[in-house]
Short mmCIF file of C-alpha atoms in Angstrom, two decimals:
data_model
loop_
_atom_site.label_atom_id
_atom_site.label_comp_id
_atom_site.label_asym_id
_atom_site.label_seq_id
_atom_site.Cartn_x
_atom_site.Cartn_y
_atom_site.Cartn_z
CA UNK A 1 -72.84 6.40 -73.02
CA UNK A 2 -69.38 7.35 -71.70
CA UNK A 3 -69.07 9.06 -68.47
CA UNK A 4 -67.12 12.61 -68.74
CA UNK A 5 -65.03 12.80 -65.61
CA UNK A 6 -66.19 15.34 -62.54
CA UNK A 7 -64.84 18.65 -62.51
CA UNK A 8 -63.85 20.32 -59.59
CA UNK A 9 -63.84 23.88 -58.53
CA UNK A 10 -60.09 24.21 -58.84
CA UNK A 11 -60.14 23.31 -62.45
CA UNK A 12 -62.44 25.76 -63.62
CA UNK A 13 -60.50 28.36 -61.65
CA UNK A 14 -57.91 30.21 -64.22
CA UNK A 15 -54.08 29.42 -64.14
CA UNK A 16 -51.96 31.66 -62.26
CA UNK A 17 -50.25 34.02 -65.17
CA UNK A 18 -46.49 35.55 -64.96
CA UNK A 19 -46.20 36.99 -61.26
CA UNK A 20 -45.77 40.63 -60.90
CA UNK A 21 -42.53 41.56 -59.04
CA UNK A 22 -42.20 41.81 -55.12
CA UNK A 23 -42.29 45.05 -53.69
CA UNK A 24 -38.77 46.13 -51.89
CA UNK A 25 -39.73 44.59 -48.67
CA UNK A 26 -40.59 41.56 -50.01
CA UNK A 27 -37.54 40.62 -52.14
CA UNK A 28 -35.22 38.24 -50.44
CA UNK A 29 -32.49 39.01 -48.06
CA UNK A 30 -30.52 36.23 -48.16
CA UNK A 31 -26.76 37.44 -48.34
CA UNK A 32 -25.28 34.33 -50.36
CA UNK A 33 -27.18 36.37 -53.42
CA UNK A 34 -24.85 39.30 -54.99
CA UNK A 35 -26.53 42.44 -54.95
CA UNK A 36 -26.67 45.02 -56.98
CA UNK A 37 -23.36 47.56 -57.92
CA UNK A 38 -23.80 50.80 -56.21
CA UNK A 39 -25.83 49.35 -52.96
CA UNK A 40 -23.67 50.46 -49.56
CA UNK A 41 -22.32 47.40 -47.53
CA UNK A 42 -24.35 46.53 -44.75
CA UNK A 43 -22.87 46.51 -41.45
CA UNK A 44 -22.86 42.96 -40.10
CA UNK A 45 -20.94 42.29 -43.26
CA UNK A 46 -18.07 45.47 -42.32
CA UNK A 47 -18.09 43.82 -38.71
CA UNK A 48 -17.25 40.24 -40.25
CA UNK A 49 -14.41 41.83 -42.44
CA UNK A 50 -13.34 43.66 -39.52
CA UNK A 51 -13.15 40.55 -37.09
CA UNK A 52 -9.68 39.35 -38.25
CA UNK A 53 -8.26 42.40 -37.75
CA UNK A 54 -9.60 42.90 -34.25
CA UNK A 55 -8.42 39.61 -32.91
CA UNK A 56 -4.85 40.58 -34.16
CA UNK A 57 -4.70 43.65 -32.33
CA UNK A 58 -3.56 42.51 -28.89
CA UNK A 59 -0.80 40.53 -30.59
CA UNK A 60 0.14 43.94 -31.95
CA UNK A 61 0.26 45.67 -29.37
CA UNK A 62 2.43 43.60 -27.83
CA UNK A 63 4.06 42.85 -30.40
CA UNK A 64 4.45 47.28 -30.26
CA UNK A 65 5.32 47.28 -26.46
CA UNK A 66 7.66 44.24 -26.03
CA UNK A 67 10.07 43.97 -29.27
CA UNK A 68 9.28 47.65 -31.68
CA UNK A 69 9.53 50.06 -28.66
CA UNK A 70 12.53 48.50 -26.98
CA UNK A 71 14.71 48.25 -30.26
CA UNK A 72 13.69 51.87 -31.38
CA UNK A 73 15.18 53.41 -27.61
CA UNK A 74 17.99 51.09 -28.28
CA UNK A 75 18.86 52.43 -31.56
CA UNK A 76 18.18 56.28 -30.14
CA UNK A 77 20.32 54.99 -27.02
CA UNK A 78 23.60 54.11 -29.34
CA UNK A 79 23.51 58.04 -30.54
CA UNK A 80 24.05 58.58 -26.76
CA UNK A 81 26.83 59.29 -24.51
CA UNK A 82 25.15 56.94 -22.51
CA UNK A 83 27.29 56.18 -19.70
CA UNK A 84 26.81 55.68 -15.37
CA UNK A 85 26.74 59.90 -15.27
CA UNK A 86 23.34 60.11 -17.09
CA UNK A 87 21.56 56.58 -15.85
CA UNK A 88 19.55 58.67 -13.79
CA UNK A 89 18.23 61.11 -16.49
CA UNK A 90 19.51 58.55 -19.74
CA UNK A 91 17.43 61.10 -22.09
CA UNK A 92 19.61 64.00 -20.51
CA UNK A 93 22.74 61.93 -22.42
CA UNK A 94 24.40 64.17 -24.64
CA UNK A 95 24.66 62.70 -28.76
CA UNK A 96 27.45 61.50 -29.87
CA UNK A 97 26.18 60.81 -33.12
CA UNK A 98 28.43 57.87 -34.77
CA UNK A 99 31.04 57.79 -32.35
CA UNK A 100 29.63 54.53 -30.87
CA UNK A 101 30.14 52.61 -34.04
CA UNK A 102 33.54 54.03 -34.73
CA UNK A 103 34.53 52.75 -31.45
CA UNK A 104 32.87 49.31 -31.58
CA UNK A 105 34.79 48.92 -35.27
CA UNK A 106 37.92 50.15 -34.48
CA UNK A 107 40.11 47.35 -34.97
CA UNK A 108 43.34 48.93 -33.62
CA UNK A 109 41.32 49.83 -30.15
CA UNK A 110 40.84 48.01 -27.42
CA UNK A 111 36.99 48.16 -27.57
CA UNK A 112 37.25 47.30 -31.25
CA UNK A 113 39.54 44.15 -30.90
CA UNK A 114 37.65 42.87 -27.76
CA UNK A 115 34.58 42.88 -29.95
CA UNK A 116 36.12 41.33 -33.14
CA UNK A 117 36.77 38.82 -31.00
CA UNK A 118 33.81 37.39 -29.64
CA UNK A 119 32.50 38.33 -33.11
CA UNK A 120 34.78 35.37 -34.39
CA UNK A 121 34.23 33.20 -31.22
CA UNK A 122 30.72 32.91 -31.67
CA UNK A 123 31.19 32.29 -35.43
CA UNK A 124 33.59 28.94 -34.50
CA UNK A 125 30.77 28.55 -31.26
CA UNK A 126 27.83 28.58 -33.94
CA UNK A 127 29.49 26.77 -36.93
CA UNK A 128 30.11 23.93 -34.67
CA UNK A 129 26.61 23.94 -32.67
CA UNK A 130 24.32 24.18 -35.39
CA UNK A 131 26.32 21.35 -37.40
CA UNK A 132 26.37 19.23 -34.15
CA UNK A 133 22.66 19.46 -33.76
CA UNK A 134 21.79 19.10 -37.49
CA UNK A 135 23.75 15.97 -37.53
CA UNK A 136 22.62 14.43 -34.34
CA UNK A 137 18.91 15.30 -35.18
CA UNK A 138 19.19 13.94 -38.61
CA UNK A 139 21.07 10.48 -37.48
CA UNK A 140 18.42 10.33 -34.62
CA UNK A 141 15.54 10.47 -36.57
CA UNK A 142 16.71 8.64 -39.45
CA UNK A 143 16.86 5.87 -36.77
CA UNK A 144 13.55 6.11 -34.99
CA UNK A 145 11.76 5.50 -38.47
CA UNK A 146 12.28 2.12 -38.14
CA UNK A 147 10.14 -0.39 -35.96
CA UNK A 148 10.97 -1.54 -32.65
CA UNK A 149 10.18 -2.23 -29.05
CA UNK A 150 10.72 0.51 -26.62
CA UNK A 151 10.70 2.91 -30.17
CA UNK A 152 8.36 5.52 -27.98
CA UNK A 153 10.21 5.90 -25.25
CA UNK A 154 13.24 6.29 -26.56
CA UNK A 155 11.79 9.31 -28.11
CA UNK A 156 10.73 10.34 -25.29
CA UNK A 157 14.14 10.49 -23.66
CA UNK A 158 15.72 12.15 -26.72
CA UNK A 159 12.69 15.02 -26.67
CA UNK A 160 13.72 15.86 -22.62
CA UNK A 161 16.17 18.19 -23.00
CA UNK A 162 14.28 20.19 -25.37
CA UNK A 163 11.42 20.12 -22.94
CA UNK A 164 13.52 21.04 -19.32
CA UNK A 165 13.28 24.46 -18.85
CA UNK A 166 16.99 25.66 -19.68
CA UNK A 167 18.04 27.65 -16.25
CA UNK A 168 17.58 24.02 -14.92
CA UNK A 169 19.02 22.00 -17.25
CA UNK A 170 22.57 24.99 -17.51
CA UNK A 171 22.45 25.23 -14.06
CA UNK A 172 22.86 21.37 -13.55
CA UNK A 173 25.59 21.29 -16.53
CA UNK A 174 27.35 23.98 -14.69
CA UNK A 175 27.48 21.57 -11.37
CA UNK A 176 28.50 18.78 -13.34
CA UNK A 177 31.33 20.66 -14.78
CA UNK A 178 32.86 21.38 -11.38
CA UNK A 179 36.44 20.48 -11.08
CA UNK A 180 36.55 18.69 -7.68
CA UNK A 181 33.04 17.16 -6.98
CA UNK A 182 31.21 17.21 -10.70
CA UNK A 183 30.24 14.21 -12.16
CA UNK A 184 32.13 14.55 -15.61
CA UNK A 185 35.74 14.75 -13.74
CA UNK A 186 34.30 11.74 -11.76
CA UNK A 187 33.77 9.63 -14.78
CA UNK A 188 36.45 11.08 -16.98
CA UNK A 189 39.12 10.62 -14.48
CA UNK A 190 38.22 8.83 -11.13
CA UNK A 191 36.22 6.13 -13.29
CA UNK A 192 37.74 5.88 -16.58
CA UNK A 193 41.31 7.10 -16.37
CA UNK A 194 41.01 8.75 -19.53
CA UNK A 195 42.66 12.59 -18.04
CA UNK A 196 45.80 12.55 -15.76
CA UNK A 197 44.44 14.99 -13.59
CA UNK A 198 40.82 17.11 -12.58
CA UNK A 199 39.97 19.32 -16.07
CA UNK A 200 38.87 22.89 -15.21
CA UNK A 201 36.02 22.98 -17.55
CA UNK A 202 34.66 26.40 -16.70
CA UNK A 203 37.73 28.06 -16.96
CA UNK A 204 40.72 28.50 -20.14
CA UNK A 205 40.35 26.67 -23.03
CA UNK A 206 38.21 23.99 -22.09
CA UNK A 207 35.57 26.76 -21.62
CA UNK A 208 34.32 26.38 -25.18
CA UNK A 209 34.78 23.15 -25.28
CA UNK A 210 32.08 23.11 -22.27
CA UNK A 211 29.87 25.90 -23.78
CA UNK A 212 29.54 23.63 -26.86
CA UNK A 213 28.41 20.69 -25.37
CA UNK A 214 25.85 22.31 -23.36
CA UNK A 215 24.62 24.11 -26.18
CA UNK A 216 24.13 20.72 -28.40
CA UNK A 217 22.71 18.77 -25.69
CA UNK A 218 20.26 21.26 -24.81
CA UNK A 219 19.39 21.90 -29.18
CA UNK A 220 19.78 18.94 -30.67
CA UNK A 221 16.50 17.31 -29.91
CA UNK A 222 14.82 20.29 -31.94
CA UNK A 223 16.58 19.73 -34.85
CA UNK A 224 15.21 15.95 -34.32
CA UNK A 225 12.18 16.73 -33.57
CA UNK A 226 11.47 18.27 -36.93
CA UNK A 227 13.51 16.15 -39.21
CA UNK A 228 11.71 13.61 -37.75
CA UNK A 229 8.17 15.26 -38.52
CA UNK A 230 9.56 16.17 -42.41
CA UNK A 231 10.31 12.46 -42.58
CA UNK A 232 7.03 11.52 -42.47
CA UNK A 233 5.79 13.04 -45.81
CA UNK A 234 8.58 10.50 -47.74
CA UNK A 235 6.59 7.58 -49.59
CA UNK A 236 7.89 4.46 -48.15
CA UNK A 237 7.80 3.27 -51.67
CA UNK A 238 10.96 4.83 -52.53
CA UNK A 239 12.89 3.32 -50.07
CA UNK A 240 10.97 -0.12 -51.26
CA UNK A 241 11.29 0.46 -54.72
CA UNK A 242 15.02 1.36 -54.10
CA UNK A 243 16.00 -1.80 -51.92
CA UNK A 244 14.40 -4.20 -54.81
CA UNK A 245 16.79 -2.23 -57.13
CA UNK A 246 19.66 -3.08 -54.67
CA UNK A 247 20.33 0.14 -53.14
CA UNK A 248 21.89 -0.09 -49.34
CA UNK A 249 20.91 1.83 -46.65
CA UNK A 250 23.59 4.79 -47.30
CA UNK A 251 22.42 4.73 -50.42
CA UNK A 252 18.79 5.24 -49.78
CA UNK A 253 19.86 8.60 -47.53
CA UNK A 254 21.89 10.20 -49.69
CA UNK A 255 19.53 10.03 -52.97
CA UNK A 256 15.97 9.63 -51.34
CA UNK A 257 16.21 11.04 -47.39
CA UNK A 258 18.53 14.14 -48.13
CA UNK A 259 16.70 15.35 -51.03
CA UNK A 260 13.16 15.29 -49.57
CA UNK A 261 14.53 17.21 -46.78
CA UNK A 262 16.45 19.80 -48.20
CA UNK A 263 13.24 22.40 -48.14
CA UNK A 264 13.16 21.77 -44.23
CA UNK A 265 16.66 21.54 -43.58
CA UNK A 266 17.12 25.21 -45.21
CA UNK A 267 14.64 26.81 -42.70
CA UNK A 268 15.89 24.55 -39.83
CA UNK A 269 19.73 25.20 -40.05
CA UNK A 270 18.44 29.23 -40.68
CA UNK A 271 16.34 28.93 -37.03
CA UNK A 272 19.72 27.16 -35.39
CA UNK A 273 21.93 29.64 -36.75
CA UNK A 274 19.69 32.71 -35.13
CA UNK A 275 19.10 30.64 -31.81
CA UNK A 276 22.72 29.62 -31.49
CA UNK A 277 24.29 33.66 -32.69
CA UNK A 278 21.59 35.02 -30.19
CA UNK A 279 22.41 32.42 -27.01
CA UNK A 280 22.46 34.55 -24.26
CA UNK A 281 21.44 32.11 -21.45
CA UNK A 282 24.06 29.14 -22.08
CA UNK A 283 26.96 31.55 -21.32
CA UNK A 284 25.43 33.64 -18.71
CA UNK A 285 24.71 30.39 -16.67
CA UNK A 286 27.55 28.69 -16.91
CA UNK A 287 30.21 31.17 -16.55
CA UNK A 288 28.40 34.04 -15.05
CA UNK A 289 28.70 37.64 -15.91
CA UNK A 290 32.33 37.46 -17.05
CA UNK A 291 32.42 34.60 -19.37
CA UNK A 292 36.64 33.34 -20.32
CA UNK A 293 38.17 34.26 -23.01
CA UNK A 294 37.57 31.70 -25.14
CA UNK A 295 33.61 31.37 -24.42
CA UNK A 296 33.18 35.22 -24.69
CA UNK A 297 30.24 35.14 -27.46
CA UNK A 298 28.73 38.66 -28.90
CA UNK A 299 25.76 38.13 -26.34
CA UNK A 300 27.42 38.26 -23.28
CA UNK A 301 30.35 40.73 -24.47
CA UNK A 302 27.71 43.16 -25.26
CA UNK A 303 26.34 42.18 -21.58
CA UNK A 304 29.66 43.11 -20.02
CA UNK A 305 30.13 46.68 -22.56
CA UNK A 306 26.08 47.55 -21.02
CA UNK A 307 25.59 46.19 -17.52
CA UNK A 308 29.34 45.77 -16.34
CA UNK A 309 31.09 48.77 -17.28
CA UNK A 310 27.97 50.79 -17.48
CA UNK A 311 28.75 52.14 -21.18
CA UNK A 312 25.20 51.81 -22.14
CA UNK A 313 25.57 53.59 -25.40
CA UNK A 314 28.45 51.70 -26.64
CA UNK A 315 26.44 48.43 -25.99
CA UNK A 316 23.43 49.66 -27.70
CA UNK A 317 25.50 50.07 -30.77
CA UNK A 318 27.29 47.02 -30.28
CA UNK A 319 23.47 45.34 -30.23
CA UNK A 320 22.72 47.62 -33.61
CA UNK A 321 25.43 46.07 -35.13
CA UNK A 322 24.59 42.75 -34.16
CA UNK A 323 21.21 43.14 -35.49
CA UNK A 324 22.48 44.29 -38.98
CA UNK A 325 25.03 41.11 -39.42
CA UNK A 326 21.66 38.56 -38.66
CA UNK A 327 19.99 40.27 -41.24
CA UNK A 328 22.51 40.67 -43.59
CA UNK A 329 23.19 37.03 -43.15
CA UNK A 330 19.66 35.96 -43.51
CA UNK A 331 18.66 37.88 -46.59
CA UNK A 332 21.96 36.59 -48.05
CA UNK A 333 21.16 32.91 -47.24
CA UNK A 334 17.13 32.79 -48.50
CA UNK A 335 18.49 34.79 -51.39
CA UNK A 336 21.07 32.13 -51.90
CA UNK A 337 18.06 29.12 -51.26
CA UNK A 338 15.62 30.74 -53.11
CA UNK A 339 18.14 30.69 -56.37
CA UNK A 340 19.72 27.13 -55.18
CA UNK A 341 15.94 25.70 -55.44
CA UNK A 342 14.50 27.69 -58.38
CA UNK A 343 17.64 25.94 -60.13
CA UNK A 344 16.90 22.42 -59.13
CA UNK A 345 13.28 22.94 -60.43
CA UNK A 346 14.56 24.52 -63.41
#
């Protein structure tokens, strides 16, 4: 006989059939699931959405307090006959509607011409600077790609003036400068021999001369700083592949460095230009409220129209003006990048 095998008491119970549905309260709740159209958003998930928005608004605000609220009164301030009679009351000021601007762009006026003129000296002063620093930057970190002892620290020293604070670092240029006990007159001509007699370097010509170097010394290492970040992303293959093929090292810049870099270059001669047109603290520093002739940027002319001849609302316009040119300038030049690159893609 053949043994039948033992039953137990859960095989003669009946298999489970097809479940019947969970009630509402029992149906899951777990939010990765989409739920159904027409069911309201539940409020943990309008506090998540609403999170971004809430961390941005102090950076609003200020954003609202320190730039938006200040250039609004400005632009209400060049309406104004805004002179040392109504600093007082300023919103007592009568309007003067355009007359600002017709002043400020009067060519054949005093006001006008004065203003034209430290229009085109801080074209020359900006030109210069922000080729200066793109070309130092570019040669410096072209250089520091390479391998060699002491490679960090020289880095280091190039990075310091970028990170002295820049009263400090003016300041000091403006003792070195001195004619009779600063140290560039004391190498230039007590050490070298190279000038027959003590330079005034803060004063005439040699003003702008003096504004530019500061200027360069105290941007330059910017400009290197991010060329030399942007130079990272370039395969050293290239340059290996091009050296077997027999390409020198001028070679190797001007078909593999230069292109790679153009997309950062744009942005980074865009942020000089705007940091150099703007420089406010260079001049003030180093010539003091009434810069020379030759140094007298848009920055501190418009200084000297607001805070030295206390014609506030001809400054204000001045600074309107100012503000229209920089954006003029910029839409014209990402316009102009934006075709330039579309092109070379095309």
């Amino acid at each position: 006989m053949t043994a039948t095998p033992a039953t137990t008491a859960a095989d003669n119970e009946p298999s489970p059939g097809p479940r019947a549905p969970r009630s509402g309260a029992e149906k899951s709740t777990d939010p990765r699931r989409p739920q159904p159209a027409g069911r309201p958003r539940r409020p943990g998930r309008l506090r998540s959405a609403g999170l971004p928005y809430l961390l941005l608004l102090p950076a609003l605000l200020l954003e609202l307090l320190i730039h938006l609220v200040p250039i609004a009164v400005g632009v209400m301030m060049s309406f104004k006959e805004l002179t040392q009679f109504y600093i007082r009351d300023w919103g007592q000021a009568p309007w003067s509607g355009l007359d600002n601007y017709r002043v400020s762009v009067d060519l054949d006026a005093p006001v006008g011409e004065a203003l034209l003129h430290s229009f085109l000296v801080t074209c020359a002063f900006s030109v210069l600077t922000v080729g200066l620093c793109w070309l130092l930057g570019t040669a410096g970190a072209v250089f520091m790609q390479e391998n060699f002892r002491g490679r960090g620290l020289l880095r280091a020293v190039f990075l310091t003036p970028y990170a002295l604070p820049v009263y400090a670092a003016v300041i000091t240029w403006a003792f070195m400068f001195q004619r009779d006990n600063g140290l560039v007159n004391h190498v230039l001509h007590d050490q070298l021999g190279l000038t027959g007699e003590r330079t005034f370097w803060l004063l005439g010509d040699n003003s702008f001369t003096a504004l530019v170097v500061v200027a360069v010394w105290k941007t330059w290492p910017f400009a290197f700083l991010i060329v030399m970040a942007a130079l990272q992303n370039i395969p050293r293959e290239l340059y290996e592949a091009a050296a077997i093929d027999g390409a020198g090292i001028l070679q190797q810049i001007r078909r593999i460095t230069l292109p790679s870099l153009r997309p950062v270059n744009q942005v980074l001669v865009l942020v000089l230009f705007l940091w150099t047109f703007n420089d406010f603290n260079t001049p003030y520093l180093l010539f003091g409220k009434s810069a020379p002739e030759p140094a007298d940027l848009v920055s501190i002319h418009i200084y000297q129209s607001s805070f030295v001849t206390w014609n506030f609302g001809t400054g204000s316009a001045m600074s309107v003006l100012l503000v229209l040119f920089l954006l003029v300038v910029t839409a014209g030049y990402l316009l102009a990048t934006s075709r330039g690159r579309k092109h070379a893609d095309g």
